[in-house]
Short mmCIF file of C-alpha atoms in Angstrom, two decimals:
data_model
loop_
_atom_site.label_atom_id
_atom_site.label_comp_id
_atom_site.label_asym_id
_atom_site.label_seq_id
_atom_site.Cartn_x
_atom_site.Cartn_y
_atom_site.Cartn_z
CA MET A 1 25.58 84.48 -63.50
CA LEU A 2 24.18 81.18 -62.32
CA ASN A 3 21.87 80.55 -65.26
CA SER A 4 23.54 77.36 -66.50
CA LEU A 5 24.08 75.99 -63.00
CA GLU A 6 20.57 77.00 -62.04
CA LYS A 7 19.14 75.09 -65.01
CA LEU A 8 21.11 72.04 -63.98
CA LEU A 9 19.81 72.19 -60.43
CA VAL A 10 16.26 73.14 -61.25
CA ALA A 11 16.10 70.15 -63.58
CA ALA A 12 16.54 67.96 -60.52
CA VAL A 13 13.55 69.45 -58.78
CA VAL A 14 11.27 70.16 -61.71
CA LEU A 15 11.04 66.44 -62.35
CA VAL A 16 9.20 65.96 -59.09
CA SER A 17 6.02 67.58 -57.85
CA ALA A 18 6.07 69.93 -54.88
CA ALA A 19 6.06 68.34 -51.46
CA SER A 20 5.94 70.18 -48.16
CA VAL A 21 9.10 70.02 -46.09
CA THR A 22 9.03 71.86 -42.81
CA GLY A 23 12.77 72.22 -42.32
CA CYS A 24 14.90 70.86 -39.55
CA SER A 25 13.54 68.78 -36.75
CA GLU A 26 12.99 70.76 -33.62
CA GLY A 27 15.20 70.73 -30.58
CA PRO A 28 18.89 71.22 -29.99
CA VAL A 29 21.49 69.07 -31.61
CA ASP A 30 24.07 67.78 -29.18
CA ASP A 31 26.96 70.24 -29.40
CA SER A 32 29.35 68.46 -27.10
CA ALA A 33 31.52 67.40 -30.02
CA GLY A 34 32.66 70.97 -30.44
CA THR A 35 33.07 73.47 -33.19
CA ALA A 36 31.83 73.07 -36.74
CA TYR A 37 34.68 73.32 -39.19
CA PHE A 38 33.18 72.59 -42.58
CA SER A 39 30.73 75.39 -43.06
CA PRO A 40 31.27 79.01 -42.01
CA LEU A 41 29.06 78.38 -39.01
CA GLU A 42 29.22 77.30 -35.40
CA THR A 43 25.93 76.31 -33.91
CA THR A 44 24.35 74.57 -30.98
CA GLU A 45 21.13 74.01 -32.87
CA VAL A 46 20.30 72.82 -36.31
CA THR A 47 17.19 74.84 -36.96
CA SER A 48 15.52 75.93 -40.16
CA GLN A 49 17.22 79.23 -40.73
CA THR A 50 19.32 81.08 -43.25
CA ILE A 51 22.76 82.12 -42.06
CA PRO A 52 22.74 85.93 -42.01
CA GLN A 53 24.43 87.82 -44.81
CA PRO A 54 26.11 84.93 -46.64
CA GLN A 55 29.12 86.34 -48.44
CA LEU A 56 29.69 83.93 -51.29
CA VAL A 57 26.79 84.81 -53.61
CA PRO A 58 26.58 88.30 -55.12
CA GLU A 59 23.26 90.08 -54.75
CA ASN A 60 22.51 89.95 -58.47
CA GLU A 61 22.75 86.15 -58.39
CA ARG A 62 20.79 85.56 -55.19
CA ALA A 63 17.35 85.34 -56.81
CA ASN A 64 18.45 82.41 -58.97
CA VAL A 65 20.07 80.65 -56.04
CA ASP A 66 17.08 81.22 -53.77
CA ALA A 67 14.79 79.75 -56.43
CA VAL A 68 16.87 76.56 -56.45
CA VAL A 69 16.94 76.38 -52.64
CA GLU A 70 13.20 76.92 -52.32
CA GLY A 71 12.39 74.50 -55.13
CA PHE A 72 14.44 71.70 -53.62
CA SER A 73 13.04 72.39 -50.15
CA ARG A 74 9.51 71.93 -51.49
CA SER A 75 10.34 68.86 -53.56
CA ALA A 76 12.85 67.03 -51.39
CA LEU A 77 10.62 64.19 -50.19
CA LYS A 78 9.58 63.14 -53.66
CA PHE A 79 13.06 63.79 -54.98
CA PHE A 80 14.44 61.16 -52.60
CA GLU A 81 11.54 58.82 -53.27
CA ARG A 82 12.43 58.98 -56.94
CA GLY A 83 16.16 58.73 -56.36
CA ASP A 84 18.85 60.79 -58.04
CA PRO A 85 19.57 59.11 -61.38
CA GLU A 86 20.97 62.33 -62.84
CA GLY A 87 23.44 62.77 -59.98
CA ARG A 88 22.25 66.28 -59.04
CA LEU A 89 22.87 66.16 -55.30
CA PRO A 90 26.51 67.36 -55.34
CA GLU A 91 25.54 70.49 -57.28
CA ILE A 92 22.48 71.04 -55.11
CA GLU A 93 24.63 70.85 -51.99
CA ALA A 94 27.09 73.32 -53.52
CA VAL A 95 24.31 75.87 -54.03
CA PHE A 96 23.02 75.46 -50.47
CA ILE A 97 26.57 75.93 -49.18
CA ALA A 98 27.35 78.95 -51.36
CA SER A 99 24.14 80.71 -50.38
CA GLY A 100 24.49 80.17 -46.64
CA HIS A 101 21.62 77.66 -46.46
CA TYR A 102 23.61 74.63 -45.33
CA LEU A 103 21.68 74.22 -42.09
CA ASP A 104 18.47 74.31 -44.08
CA LEU A 105 19.81 71.42 -46.17
CA VAL A 106 20.63 69.49 -42.99
CA GLY A 107 17.05 70.13 -41.86
CA ILE A 108 15.73 68.79 -45.16
CA TYR A 109 17.78 65.62 -44.74
CA GLN A 110 16.51 65.24 -41.17
CA ASN A 111 12.88 65.49 -42.23
CA VAL A 112 13.30 63.12 -45.17
CA VAL A 113 14.97 60.50 -42.96
CA GLU A 114 12.29 60.93 -40.31
CA LYS A 115 9.57 60.27 -42.88
CA GLN A 116 11.29 57.68 -45.09
CA GLY A 117 13.37 55.86 -42.50
CA ILE A 118 16.96 54.66 -42.46
CA SER A 119 16.59 53.14 -45.92
CA SER A 120 16.22 56.61 -47.44
CA GLN A 121 18.86 57.83 -49.88
CA ALA A 122 19.09 60.92 -47.68
CA THR A 123 20.33 58.95 -44.65
CA PRO A 124 24.02 58.72 -45.65
CA ARG A 125 23.93 62.43 -46.57
CA LEU A 126 22.56 63.26 -43.13
CA ALA A 127 25.28 61.19 -41.46
CA ARG A 128 27.91 62.99 -43.48
CA ALA A 129 26.34 66.35 -42.59
CA TYR A 130 26.58 65.53 -38.88
CA LEU A 131 30.24 64.63 -39.38
CA ARG A 132 30.83 67.91 -41.23
CA LEU A 133 29.25 69.92 -38.46
CA GLY A 134 31.15 68.16 -35.70
CA GLN A 135 27.98 66.66 -34.21
CA GLU A 136 29.75 63.54 -33.05
CA HIS A 137 27.00 62.08 -30.89
CA LYS A 138 24.31 62.63 -33.49
CA ALA A 139 26.55 61.04 -36.09
CA ARG A 140 27.28 58.03 -33.86
CA GLU A 141 23.61 57.46 -33.08
CA LEU A 142 22.64 57.60 -36.73
CA LEU A 143 25.56 55.44 -37.85
CA ASP A 144 24.61 52.75 -35.34
CA GLU A 145 21.12 52.67 -36.86
CA ILE A 146 22.55 52.57 -40.38
CA ILE A 147 24.90 49.69 -39.45
CA ALA A 148 21.99 47.74 -37.94
CA GLU A 149 19.79 48.15 -41.01
CA ARG A 150 22.26 48.65 -43.86
CA GLY A 151 25.32 46.76 -42.71
CA ASP A 152 25.65 45.07 -46.09
CA GLU A 153 26.37 48.37 -47.89
CA ALA A 154 29.88 49.63 -48.58
CA LEU A 155 28.83 53.24 -47.97
CA THR A 156 27.81 52.34 -44.41
CA TRP A 157 31.33 51.22 -43.53
CA PHE A 158 32.90 54.06 -45.41
CA LEU A 159 30.97 56.50 -43.19
CA ASN A 160 31.84 54.51 -40.08
CA GLY A 161 35.50 54.87 -40.97
CA ALA A 162 34.97 58.57 -41.59
CA TYR A 163 33.54 58.86 -38.07
CA TRP A 164 36.76 57.49 -36.55
CA LEU A 165 39.12 59.34 -38.86
CA PRO A 166 39.28 62.62 -36.87
CA LYS A 167 40.55 60.62 -33.89
CA ALA A 168 43.00 58.53 -35.91
CA GLU A 169 45.87 61.01 -35.79
CA GLY A 170 46.24 60.65 -32.03
CA SER A 171 44.81 57.21 -31.42
CA LYS A 172 46.06 53.89 -32.79
CA GLU A 173 42.76 52.32 -31.78
CA ALA A 174 40.79 54.85 -33.83
CA SER A 175 43.17 54.44 -36.75
CA ALA A 176 42.62 50.68 -36.62
CA LYS A 177 38.86 51.19 -36.66
CA VAL A 178 39.16 53.35 -39.78
CA ILE A 179 41.19 50.64 -41.47
CA ALA A 180 38.78 47.88 -40.45
CA SER A 181 35.74 49.85 -41.62
CA TRP A 182 37.21 50.88 -44.96
CA GLN A 183 38.54 47.37 -45.59
CA LYS A 184 35.04 46.09 -45.01
CA ALA A 185 33.63 48.68 -47.42
CA LEU A 186 36.01 47.47 -50.13
CA SER A 187 35.32 43.81 -49.36
CA ILE A 188 31.61 44.47 -49.93
CA ASP A 189 32.25 46.46 -53.09
CA PRO A 190 35.80 46.40 -54.53
CA ASN A 191 34.74 49.15 -56.95
CA PHE A 192 33.18 51.33 -54.26
CA GLU A 193 32.67 54.86 -55.58
CA GLY A 194 31.65 56.85 -52.51
CA PHE A 195 29.25 59.75 -52.67
CA GLU A 196 30.42 61.37 -55.88
CA GLN A 197 32.06 58.51 -57.78
CA GLN A 198 35.49 59.13 -56.33
CA GLY A 199 36.60 55.57 -56.89
CA ALA A 200 38.22 52.77 -54.90
CA PRO A 201 41.94 53.34 -55.73
CA PRO A 202 42.29 56.54 -53.65
CA LEU A 203 40.60 54.80 -50.73
CA ARG A 204 43.19 52.02 -51.00
CA GLU A 205 45.92 54.68 -50.98
CA GLN A 206 44.52 56.09 -47.79
CA LEU A 207 44.30 52.66 -46.22
CA SER A 208 47.94 52.00 -47.08
CA ALA A 209 49.01 55.26 -45.46
CA LEU A 210 47.04 54.44 -42.31
CA ARG A 211 48.45 50.91 -42.14
CA GLN A 212 51.99 52.28 -42.15
CA ARG A 213 51.43 54.03 -38.83
CA THR A 214 49.06 51.57 -37.14
CA PRO A 215 50.25 48.46 -35.27
CA LYS A 216 49.17 45.27 -37.01
CA GLU A 217 47.75 43.77 -33.83
CA ASP A 218 45.45 46.77 -33.36
CA VAL A 219 44.17 46.40 -36.90
CA GLU A 220 43.56 42.68 -36.45
CA GLU A 221 41.63 43.35 -33.25
CA ALA A 222 39.45 45.99 -34.95
CA VAL A 223 38.86 43.73 -37.94
CA ALA A 224 37.89 40.85 -35.65
CA ALA A 225 35.40 43.11 -33.89
CA LEU A 226 33.63 43.54 -37.23
CA GLY A 227 33.68 39.80 -37.85
CA GLU A 228 36.05 40.09 -40.79
CA ALA A 229 39.19 38.19 -41.71
CA PRO A 230 42.33 40.35 -41.51
CA ALA A 231 43.11 41.91 -44.89
CA GLN A 232 46.59 42.40 -46.23
CA PRO A 233 47.66 45.49 -48.18
CA THR A 234 47.35 44.94 -51.90
CA PRO A 235 50.26 45.51 -54.31
CA ASP A 236 48.27 48.32 -55.91
CA ALA A 237 47.81 49.98 -52.57
CA GLU A 238 51.50 49.73 -51.81
CA GLU A 239 52.39 51.33 -55.14
CA GLU A 240 49.93 54.13 -54.62
CA THR A 241 51.32 54.81 -51.17
CA GLU A 242 54.81 55.28 -52.56
CA THR A 243 53.62 58.04 -54.82
CA GLU A 244 51.12 59.64 -52.45
CA SER A 245 51.87 59.12 -48.78
CA GLU A 246 50.75 62.46 -47.42
CA ALA A 247 47.89 61.93 -44.99
CA GLN A 248 45.21 64.56 -44.94
CA ALA A 249 44.08 65.06 -41.38
CA PRO A 250 40.47 65.62 -40.45
CA GLU A 251 39.46 68.75 -38.68
CA ALA A 252 37.85 67.89 -35.41
CA GLN A 253 34.65 67.34 -37.03
CA ALA A 254 34.42 65.21 -40.01
CA GLU A 255 35.58 62.85 -42.55
CA THR A 256 38.96 63.52 -44.18
CA ALA A 257 41.67 61.21 -45.35
CA PRO A 258 45.30 60.98 -46.38
CA VAL A 259 45.86 62.45 -49.78
CA ALA A 260 48.44 63.91 -52.09
CA GLU A 261 50.97 66.46 -50.93
CA ALA A 262 50.66 70.03 -52.14
CA ALA A 263 53.51 72.19 -53.27
CA PRO A 264 53.89 75.46 -51.34
CA VAL A 265 52.07 78.39 -52.83
CA ALA A 266 53.49 81.85 -52.61
CA GLU A 267 50.68 84.05 -51.43
CA ALA A 268 47.79 81.76 -52.10
CA GLU A 269 48.55 78.79 -49.98
CA PRO A 270 48.93 75.07 -50.62
CA GLU A 271 46.80 72.23 -49.55
CA ALA A 272 45.55 70.88 -46.30
CA ALA A 273 43.30 68.92 -44.16
CA VAL A 274 39.75 69.46 -43.58
CA PRO A 275 37.09 68.75 -41.29
CA GLU A 276 35.18 66.42 -42.33
CA ALA A 277 36.23 63.79 -44.15
CA ALA A 278 36.04 61.22 -46.35
CA ALA A 279 37.25 60.51 -49.74
CA LEU A 280 34.18 61.87 -51.32
CA GLU A 281 34.70 63.54 -54.61
CA ALA A 282 33.16 66.78 -55.65
CA ALA A 283 33.52 66.30 -59.35
CA PRO A 284 34.20 69.55 -61.14
CA ALA A 285 31.36 70.62 -63.36
CA PRO A 286 32.13 71.42 -66.96
CA GLU A 287 33.16 75.02 -67.49
CA GLN A 288 29.98 77.01 -67.84
CA ALA A 289 30.06 80.48 -69.19
CA ALA A 290 32.05 82.26 -66.56
CA GLU A 291 30.93 80.30 -63.52
CA PRO A 292 30.68 82.74 -60.61
CA VAL A 293 33.69 82.78 -58.30
CA ALA A 294 31.27 82.13 -55.43
CA VAL A 295 30.24 78.80 -56.88
CA THR A 296 33.83 77.82 -57.69
CA ILE A 297 34.75 78.47 -54.06
CA ALA A 298 31.74 76.47 -52.88
CA ARG A 299 32.94 73.57 -55.01
CA GLY A 300 36.38 73.93 -53.47
CA GLN A 301 34.92 73.88 -49.97
CA MET A 302 32.90 70.81 -50.85
CA ALA A 303 35.95 69.00 -52.25
CA LEU A 304 37.95 70.03 -49.17
CA SER A 305 35.31 68.71 -46.80
CA GLN A 306 35.26 65.46 -48.74
CA GLY A 307 38.99 64.87 -48.48
CA GLN A 308 39.71 65.68 -52.12
CA SER A 309 42.83 67.76 -51.69
CA ASP A 310 43.84 68.02 -55.34
CA GLN A 311 40.32 68.92 -56.44
CA ALA A 312 40.01 71.56 -53.73
CA LYS A 313 43.32 73.12 -54.64
CA GLN A 314 42.26 73.33 -58.30
CA PHE A 315 38.99 75.05 -57.43
CA PHE A 316 40.58 77.57 -55.07
CA ASN A 317 43.34 78.40 -57.54
CA LYS A 318 40.75 78.76 -60.29
CA ALA A 319 38.86 81.24 -58.10
CA LEU A 320 42.07 83.19 -57.47
CA GLU A 321 42.77 83.43 -61.18
CA ARG A 322 39.58 85.45 -61.50
CA ASP A 323 39.70 87.18 -58.11
CA PRO A 324 43.32 87.33 -56.87
CA ASP A 325 42.39 88.93 -53.53
CA ASN A 326 39.61 86.51 -52.62
CA VAL A 327 39.87 85.75 -48.90
CA GLU A 328 37.84 82.54 -48.93
CA ALA A 329 39.98 81.02 -51.68
CA ARG A 330 43.24 81.92 -49.92
CA LEU A 331 42.02 80.58 -46.60
CA GLY A 332 40.82 77.45 -48.38
CA LEU A 333 44.32 76.85 -49.73
CA VAL A 334 45.77 77.27 -46.24
CA GLN A 335 43.30 74.74 -44.83
CA ASN A 336 44.11 72.41 -47.69
CA ALA A 337 47.85 72.50 -46.93
CA TRP A 338 47.87 72.47 -43.14
CA ARG A 339 48.54 68.76 -42.93
CA ASN A 340 52.02 69.39 -44.34
CA GLU A 341 53.87 70.16 -41.12
CA ASP A 342 56.93 71.59 -42.84
CA GLN A 343 54.71 74.29 -44.40
CA ARG A 344 52.87 75.36 -41.26
CA ASN A 345 55.10 78.28 -40.34
CA GLU A 346 54.62 79.77 -43.77
CA LEU A 347 50.90 79.02 -43.70
CA ALA A 348 50.52 80.62 -40.26
CA ARG A 349 52.19 83.77 -41.58
CA THR A 350 49.70 83.81 -44.42
CA VAL A 351 46.79 83.54 -42.00
CA ARG A 352 48.13 86.44 -39.94
CA LYS A 353 48.54 88.43 -43.12
CA LEU A 354 44.94 87.76 -44.07
CA ALA A 355 43.83 88.78 -40.59
CA GLU A 356 45.49 92.18 -41.03
CA ARG A 357 43.44 93.10 -44.08
CA ASP A 358 41.16 96.08 -43.53
CA ASP A 359 38.52 94.88 -46.00
CA LEU A 360 37.48 91.72 -44.14
CA THR A 361 33.79 91.08 -43.60
CA PRO A 362 32.63 89.93 -40.15
CA ARG A 363 32.11 86.42 -41.52
CA GLN A 364 35.65 86.34 -42.89
CA GLN A 365 36.94 87.51 -39.51
CA TYR A 366 34.99 84.67 -37.92
CA GLU A 367 36.38 82.04 -40.29
CA ILE A 368 40.00 83.21 -40.02
CA GLY A 369 39.65 83.37 -36.24
CA LEU A 370 38.24 79.85 -36.17
CA PHE A 371 41.23 78.53 -38.07
CA ALA A 372 43.66 80.50 -35.89
CA PHE A 373 42.03 79.14 -32.74
CA THR A 374 41.57 75.49 -33.73
CA LYS A 375 44.66 74.85 -35.83
CA MET A 376 47.26 77.47 -34.84
CA SER A 377 46.37 77.78 -31.13
CA ALA A 378 46.61 81.52 -31.77
CA ASN A 379 43.98 82.48 -29.20
CA GLU A 380 44.87 86.17 -29.08
CA LEU A 381 44.51 86.52 -32.83
CA ALA A 382 41.19 84.69 -32.76
CA LEU A 383 39.90 86.87 -29.92
CA GLU A 384 40.84 90.06 -31.73
CA LEU A 385 39.04 88.96 -34.88
CA TRP A 386 35.97 87.59 -33.13
CA GLN A 387 35.47 90.57 -30.84
CA ASP A 388 35.57 92.92 -33.81
CA ALA A 389 33.22 90.67 -35.81
CA LYS A 390 30.79 90.63 -32.88
CA LYS A 391 30.70 94.43 -32.72
CA ARG A 392 30.21 94.77 -36.46
CA ASP A 393 27.59 92.03 -36.90
CA PRO A 394 25.74 90.95 -33.72
CA ALA A 395 23.34 88.78 -35.76
CA LEU A 396 26.20 86.76 -37.21
CA ALA A 397 27.80 86.49 -33.77
CA LYS A 398 24.60 85.02 -32.38
CA SER A 399 24.10 82.58 -35.24
CA VAL A 400 27.59 81.12 -35.00
CA GLY A 401 27.80 81.04 -31.19
CA LEU A 402 30.60 83.58 -31.05
CA ASP A 403 30.15 84.29 -27.33
CA GLY A 404 30.93 80.66 -26.55
CA LEU A 405 33.98 80.67 -28.78
CA ILE A 406 35.27 83.89 -27.25
CA GLU A 407 34.88 82.39 -23.79
CA ARG A 408 36.79 79.27 -24.83
CA ALA A 409 39.59 81.33 -26.37
CA ARG A 410 40.01 83.28 -23.12
CA ARG A 411 40.64 80.18 -21.03
#
């Protein structure tokens, strides 16, 4: 049951009085950047809605979760006016994710930023949300405003690097821009802690890994464009790179980064790259009386989206200890290991094995199909899963834009 987690989250909203929040701003969000990889959704609009039939939260726990979601929705404006001294936002985001309300959370961030301006504490969260959802143009527009107004903050340049990271694997120019941005973040704050106090050392590891595959002249050009003096790799960074050189690739949508290599997992897969990016830590909450598997998986998804490969692997394995057949946890481990090219054949077999299960929900079919399509180029497998999911759950198909995905897979 979510009682202990609920108390933790409700504490963050009880401290503020109710304030009306209408949800997401109206109008379509530019979808030209492509598919959303972080959340189990694909959308051309960010509207105030609940994703139909979320699978992660059991029915007997939904009332508690809904109370947290509704309470934060009412109190969000004053919550951000007050700040977040207790550090509740990571747990609040986890509940919105687990309950299928992630787009509602994006809408809350949009409204808070609209009313409080770029200086709002919600602004970096909104930028990260756009990166998670693959809304590249929205993210770029917002980041340009953040740079203009908050260019003296390390988090600004961290996010700017996260924006370029999905392109860094195939572009030396993009890789150089990541390096320049993250170097600038560390020059502003050598002890930069990111969103969830992840710490500067891992960011230096990631920079070292990127430098190894990026021409020096490209880095110097990108650094000069930011008006910074070229930075040299630190001894600490070099040491860290020797021990952890595995780069975690971003899914086409967000902020990920190079991280530690995962050992192959038999049935429940190893680690991988995720959409979305950035070395943002989802710190594990203390063990609370039998935390629901749904919440553990949500924490794993959050860690994965934030580039925390080791954390994500721990959460997914923890979920599998309690529910060995859990599809979301197994797929999470596959995503978390996909960056390791020598494991991809084995991981692809695992995905196909998952796809053959006869107990999959339509949402699970959608998620497995999305991975098969975007990472494995297994269009036929994706089509088979998506067409069946569409027949079984037309409402889900509409909410995630399944018709568009099916059309793309047929090309």
